[in-house]
XYZ file of C-alpha atoms in Angstrom:
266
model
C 0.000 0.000 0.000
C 1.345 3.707 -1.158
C -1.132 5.297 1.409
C -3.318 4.586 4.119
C -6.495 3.960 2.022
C -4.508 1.213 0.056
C -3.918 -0.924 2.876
C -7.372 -3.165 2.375
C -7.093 -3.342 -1.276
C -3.553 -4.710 -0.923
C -4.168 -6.893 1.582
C -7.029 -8.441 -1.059
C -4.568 -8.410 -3.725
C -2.419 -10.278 -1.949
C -4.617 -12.761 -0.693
C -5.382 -13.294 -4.769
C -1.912 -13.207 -6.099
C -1.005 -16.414 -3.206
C -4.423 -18.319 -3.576
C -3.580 -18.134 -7.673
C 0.667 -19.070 -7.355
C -0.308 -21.991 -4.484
C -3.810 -23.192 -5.669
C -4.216 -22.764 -9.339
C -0.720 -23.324 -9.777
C 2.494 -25.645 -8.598
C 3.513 -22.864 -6.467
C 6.023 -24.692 -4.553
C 7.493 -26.457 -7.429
C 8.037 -23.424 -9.459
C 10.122 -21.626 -6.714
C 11.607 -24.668 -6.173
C 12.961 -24.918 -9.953
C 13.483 -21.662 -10.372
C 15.800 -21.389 -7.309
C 17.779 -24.724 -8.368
C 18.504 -23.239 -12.216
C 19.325 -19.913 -10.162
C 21.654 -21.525 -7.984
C 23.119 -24.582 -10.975
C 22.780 -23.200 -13.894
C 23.188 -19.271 -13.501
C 19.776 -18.419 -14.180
C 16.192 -19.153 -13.435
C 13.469 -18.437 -15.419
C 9.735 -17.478 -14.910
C 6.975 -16.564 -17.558
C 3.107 -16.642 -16.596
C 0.193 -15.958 -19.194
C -3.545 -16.317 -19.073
C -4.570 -19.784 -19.752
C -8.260 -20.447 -20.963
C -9.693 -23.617 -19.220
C -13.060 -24.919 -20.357
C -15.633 -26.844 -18.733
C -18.768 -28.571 -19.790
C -21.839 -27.807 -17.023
C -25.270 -28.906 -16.839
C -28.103 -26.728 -15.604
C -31.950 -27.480 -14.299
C -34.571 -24.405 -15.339
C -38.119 -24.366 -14.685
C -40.696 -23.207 -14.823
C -39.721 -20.908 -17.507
C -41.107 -19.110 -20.397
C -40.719 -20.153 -23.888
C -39.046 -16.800 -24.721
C -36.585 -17.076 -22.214
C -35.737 -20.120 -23.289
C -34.789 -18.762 -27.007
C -33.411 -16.110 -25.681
C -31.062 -18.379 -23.778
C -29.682 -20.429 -26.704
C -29.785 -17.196 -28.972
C -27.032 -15.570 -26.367
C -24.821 -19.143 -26.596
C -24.163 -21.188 -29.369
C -22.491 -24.067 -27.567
C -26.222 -24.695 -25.216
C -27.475 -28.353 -25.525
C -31.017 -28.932 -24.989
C -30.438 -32.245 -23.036
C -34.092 -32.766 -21.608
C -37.423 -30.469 -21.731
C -40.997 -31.223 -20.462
C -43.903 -29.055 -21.834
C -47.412 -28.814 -20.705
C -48.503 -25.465 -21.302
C -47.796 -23.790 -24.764
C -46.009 -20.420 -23.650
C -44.248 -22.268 -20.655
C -41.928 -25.133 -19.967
C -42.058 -27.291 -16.676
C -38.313 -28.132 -16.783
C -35.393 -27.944 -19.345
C -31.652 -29.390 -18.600
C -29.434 -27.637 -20.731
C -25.484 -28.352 -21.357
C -23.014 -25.626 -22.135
C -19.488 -24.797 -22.316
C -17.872 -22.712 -19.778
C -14.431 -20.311 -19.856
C -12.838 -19.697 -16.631
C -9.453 -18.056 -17.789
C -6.830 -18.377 -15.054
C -3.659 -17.348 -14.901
C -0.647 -19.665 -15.524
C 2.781 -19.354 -13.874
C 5.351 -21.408 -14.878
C 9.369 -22.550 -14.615
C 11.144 -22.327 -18.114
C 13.940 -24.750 -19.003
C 17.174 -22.428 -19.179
C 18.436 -24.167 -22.638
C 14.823 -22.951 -23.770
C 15.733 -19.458 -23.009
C 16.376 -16.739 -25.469
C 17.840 -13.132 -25.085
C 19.675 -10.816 -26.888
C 23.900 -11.018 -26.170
C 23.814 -7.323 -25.298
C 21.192 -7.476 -23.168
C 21.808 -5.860 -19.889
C 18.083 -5.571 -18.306
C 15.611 -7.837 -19.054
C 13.294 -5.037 -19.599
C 15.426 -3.291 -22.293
C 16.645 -6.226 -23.965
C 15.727 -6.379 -27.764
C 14.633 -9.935 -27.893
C 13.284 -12.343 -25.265
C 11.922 -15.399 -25.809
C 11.041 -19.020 -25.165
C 11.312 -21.776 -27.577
C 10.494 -25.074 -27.560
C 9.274 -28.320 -29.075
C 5.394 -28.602 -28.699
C 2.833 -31.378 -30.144
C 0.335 -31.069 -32.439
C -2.351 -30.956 -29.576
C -0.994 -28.251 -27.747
C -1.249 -25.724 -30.737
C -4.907 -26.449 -31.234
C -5.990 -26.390 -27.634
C -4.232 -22.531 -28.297
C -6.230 -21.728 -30.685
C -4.160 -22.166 -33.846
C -5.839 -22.789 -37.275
C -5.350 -26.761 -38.470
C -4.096 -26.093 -41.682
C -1.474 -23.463 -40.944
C -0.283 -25.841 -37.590
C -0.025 -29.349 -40.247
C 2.140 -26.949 -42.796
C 4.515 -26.653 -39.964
C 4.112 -29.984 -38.328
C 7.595 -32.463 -38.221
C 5.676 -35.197 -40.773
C 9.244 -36.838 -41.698
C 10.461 -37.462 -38.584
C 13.426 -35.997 -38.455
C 15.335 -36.059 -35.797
C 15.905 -33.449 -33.120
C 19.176 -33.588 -30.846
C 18.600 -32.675 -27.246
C 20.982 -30.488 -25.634
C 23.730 -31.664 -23.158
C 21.921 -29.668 -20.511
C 18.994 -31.795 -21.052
C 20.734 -35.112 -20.870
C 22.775 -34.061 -17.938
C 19.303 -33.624 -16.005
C 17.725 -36.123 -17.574
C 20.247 -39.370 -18.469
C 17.119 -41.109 -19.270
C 16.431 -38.513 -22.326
C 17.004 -39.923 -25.610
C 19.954 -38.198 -27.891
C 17.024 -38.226 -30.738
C 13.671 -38.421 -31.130
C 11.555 -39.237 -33.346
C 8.681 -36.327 -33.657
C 5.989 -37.005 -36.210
C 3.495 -34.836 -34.606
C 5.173 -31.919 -32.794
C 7.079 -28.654 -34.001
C 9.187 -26.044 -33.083
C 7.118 -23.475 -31.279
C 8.502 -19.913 -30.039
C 7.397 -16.839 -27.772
C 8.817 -13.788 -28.311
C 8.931 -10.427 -26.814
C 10.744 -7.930 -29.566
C 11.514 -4.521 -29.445
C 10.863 -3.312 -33.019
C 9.262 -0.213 -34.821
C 6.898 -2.472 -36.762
C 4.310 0.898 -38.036
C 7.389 2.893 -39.222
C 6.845 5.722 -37.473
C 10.251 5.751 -35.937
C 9.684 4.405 -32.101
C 10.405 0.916 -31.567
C 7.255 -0.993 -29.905
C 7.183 -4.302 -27.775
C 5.989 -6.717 -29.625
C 4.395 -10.764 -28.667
C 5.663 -12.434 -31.813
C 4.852 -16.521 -32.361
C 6.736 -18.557 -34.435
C 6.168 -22.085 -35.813
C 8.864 -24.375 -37.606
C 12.942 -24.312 -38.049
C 12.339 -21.316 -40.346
C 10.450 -19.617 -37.548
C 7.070 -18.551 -39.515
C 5.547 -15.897 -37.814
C 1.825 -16.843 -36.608
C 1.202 -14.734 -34.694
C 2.060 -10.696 -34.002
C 0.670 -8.027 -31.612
C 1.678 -5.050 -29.421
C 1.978 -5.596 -25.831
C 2.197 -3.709 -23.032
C 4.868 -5.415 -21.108
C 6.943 -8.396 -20.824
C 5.466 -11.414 -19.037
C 8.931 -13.361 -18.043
C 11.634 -12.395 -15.070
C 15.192 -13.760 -14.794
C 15.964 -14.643 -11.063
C 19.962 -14.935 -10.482
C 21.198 -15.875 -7.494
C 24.783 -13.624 -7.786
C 24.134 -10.967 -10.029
C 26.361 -9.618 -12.805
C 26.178 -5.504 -13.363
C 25.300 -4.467 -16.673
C 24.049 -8.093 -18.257
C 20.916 -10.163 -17.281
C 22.979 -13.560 -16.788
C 24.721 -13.429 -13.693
C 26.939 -16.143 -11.679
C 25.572 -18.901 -9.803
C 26.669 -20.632 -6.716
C 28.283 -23.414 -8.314
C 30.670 -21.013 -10.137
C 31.537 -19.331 -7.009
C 32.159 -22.510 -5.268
C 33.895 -24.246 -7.886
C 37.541 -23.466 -7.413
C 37.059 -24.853 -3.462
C 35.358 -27.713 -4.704
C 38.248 -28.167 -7.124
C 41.111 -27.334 -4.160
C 39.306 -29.877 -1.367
C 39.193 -32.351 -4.835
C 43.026 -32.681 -4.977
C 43.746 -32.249 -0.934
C 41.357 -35.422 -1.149
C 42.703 -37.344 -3.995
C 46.081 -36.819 -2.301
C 45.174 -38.082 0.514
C 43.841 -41.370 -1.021
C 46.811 -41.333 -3.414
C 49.408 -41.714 -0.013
């Protein structure tokens, strides 16, 4: 709260920000990745979007009239007539009806580090001229996005060609395969791009999607802000990748190594 008359509207936004990181989403297991990339691998990684979930319902109305009725399938495509019972002409006893519901929520979520993508020169995350997360998706995931079929099967791997996973993915995961064989998923990216896209001069953030190895753009809009942070658990000043523990550690780990082997050695 900035003033005294903030103090119960921040104490509600609070309460919603931690019911939606714990509840709606693996809090714990997101601060737990992040802080393990932070602390192994120089750099953790959050990003968090609005996801839209859907769910089917059933409802039970009655007595209604006719009209209301029409008017409620008129206002909703997706509405199901599963059941009615009619006695009267102008009104109905009892009508079941099945419908689609939306209930966006929003998504936070722990991204790979060898996923990451940012500009060399970067030296805030916020002024950096590209930002992005890329990664191999299936088929399904693109439609349950809303993607159009035909432009997502253009794109899709159909010969199977192999993909090689990088040695930071076998090293936490020996289990990985070095190849695999995708017939049904493709390269999918997210990016946040400082560009002057309208030519009038003044470079605008942009949320640019990209499908395939020759990154097809799919997608392209103007956005307010950025929706990822970089968490670093020793930062650098002047770039967004600082050191982690393990570098700072390393050259003990490599002295108490050698007083060790040594030791064993006499």
């Amino acid at each position: 709260p900035r003033s005294a008359k903030d103090v119960e509207k921040a104490k509600q936004a609070y309460d919603y920000v931690n019911y939606t990181f714990y509840n709606d989403n693996d809090g714990f297991l997101v601060l737990h990745s992040v802080l393990k990339d932070a602390l192994t691998v120089k750099a953790g990684i959050t990003k968090w979007w609005t996801d839209n979930d859907y769910e089917v319902k059933e409802d039970t109305f009655g007595p209604i009239m006719t009209e209301q009725l029409q008017m409620l399938v008129m206002e909703r495509e997706d509405i199901e007539v599963l059941e009615l019972e009619q006695t009267q002409p102008d009104i109905i006893d009892m009508v079941r009806l099945r419908y689609v519901e939306s209930k966006p929520v929003t998504r936070v979520d722990a991204v790979p580090p060898n996923e990451f993508r940012i500009s060399r020169n970067a030296r805030t995350l916020k002024t950096s001229p590209l930002v992005g997360h890329e990664r191999v998706v299936t088929f399904s995931e693109l439609i349950a996005k809303g993607y159009d079929l035909n432009d997502v099967e253009e794109r899709i791997s159909a010969h199977g060609s192999p993909i090689v996973q990088s040695e930071e993915v076998l090293l936490r995961n020996p289990g990985a395969s070095d190849e695999r064989n995708l017939d049904d998923t493709v390269l999918y990216g997210e990016w946040y791009i400082r560009i002057d896209g309208d030519g009038d001069g003044i470079d605008e953030l942009r949320y640019i999607c990209t499908l395939g190895n020759d990154r097809v753009i799919i997608e392209d809009e103007i956005v307010p802000h950025l929706r990822m942070a970089v968490w670093a658990s020793d930062p650098t000043p002047h770039t967004v990748i600082g050191d982690c523990l393990a570098d700072i550690t390393k050259d003990i780990q490599r002295m108490k190594s050698f007083m060790l082997r040594g030791q064993n050695d006499n």
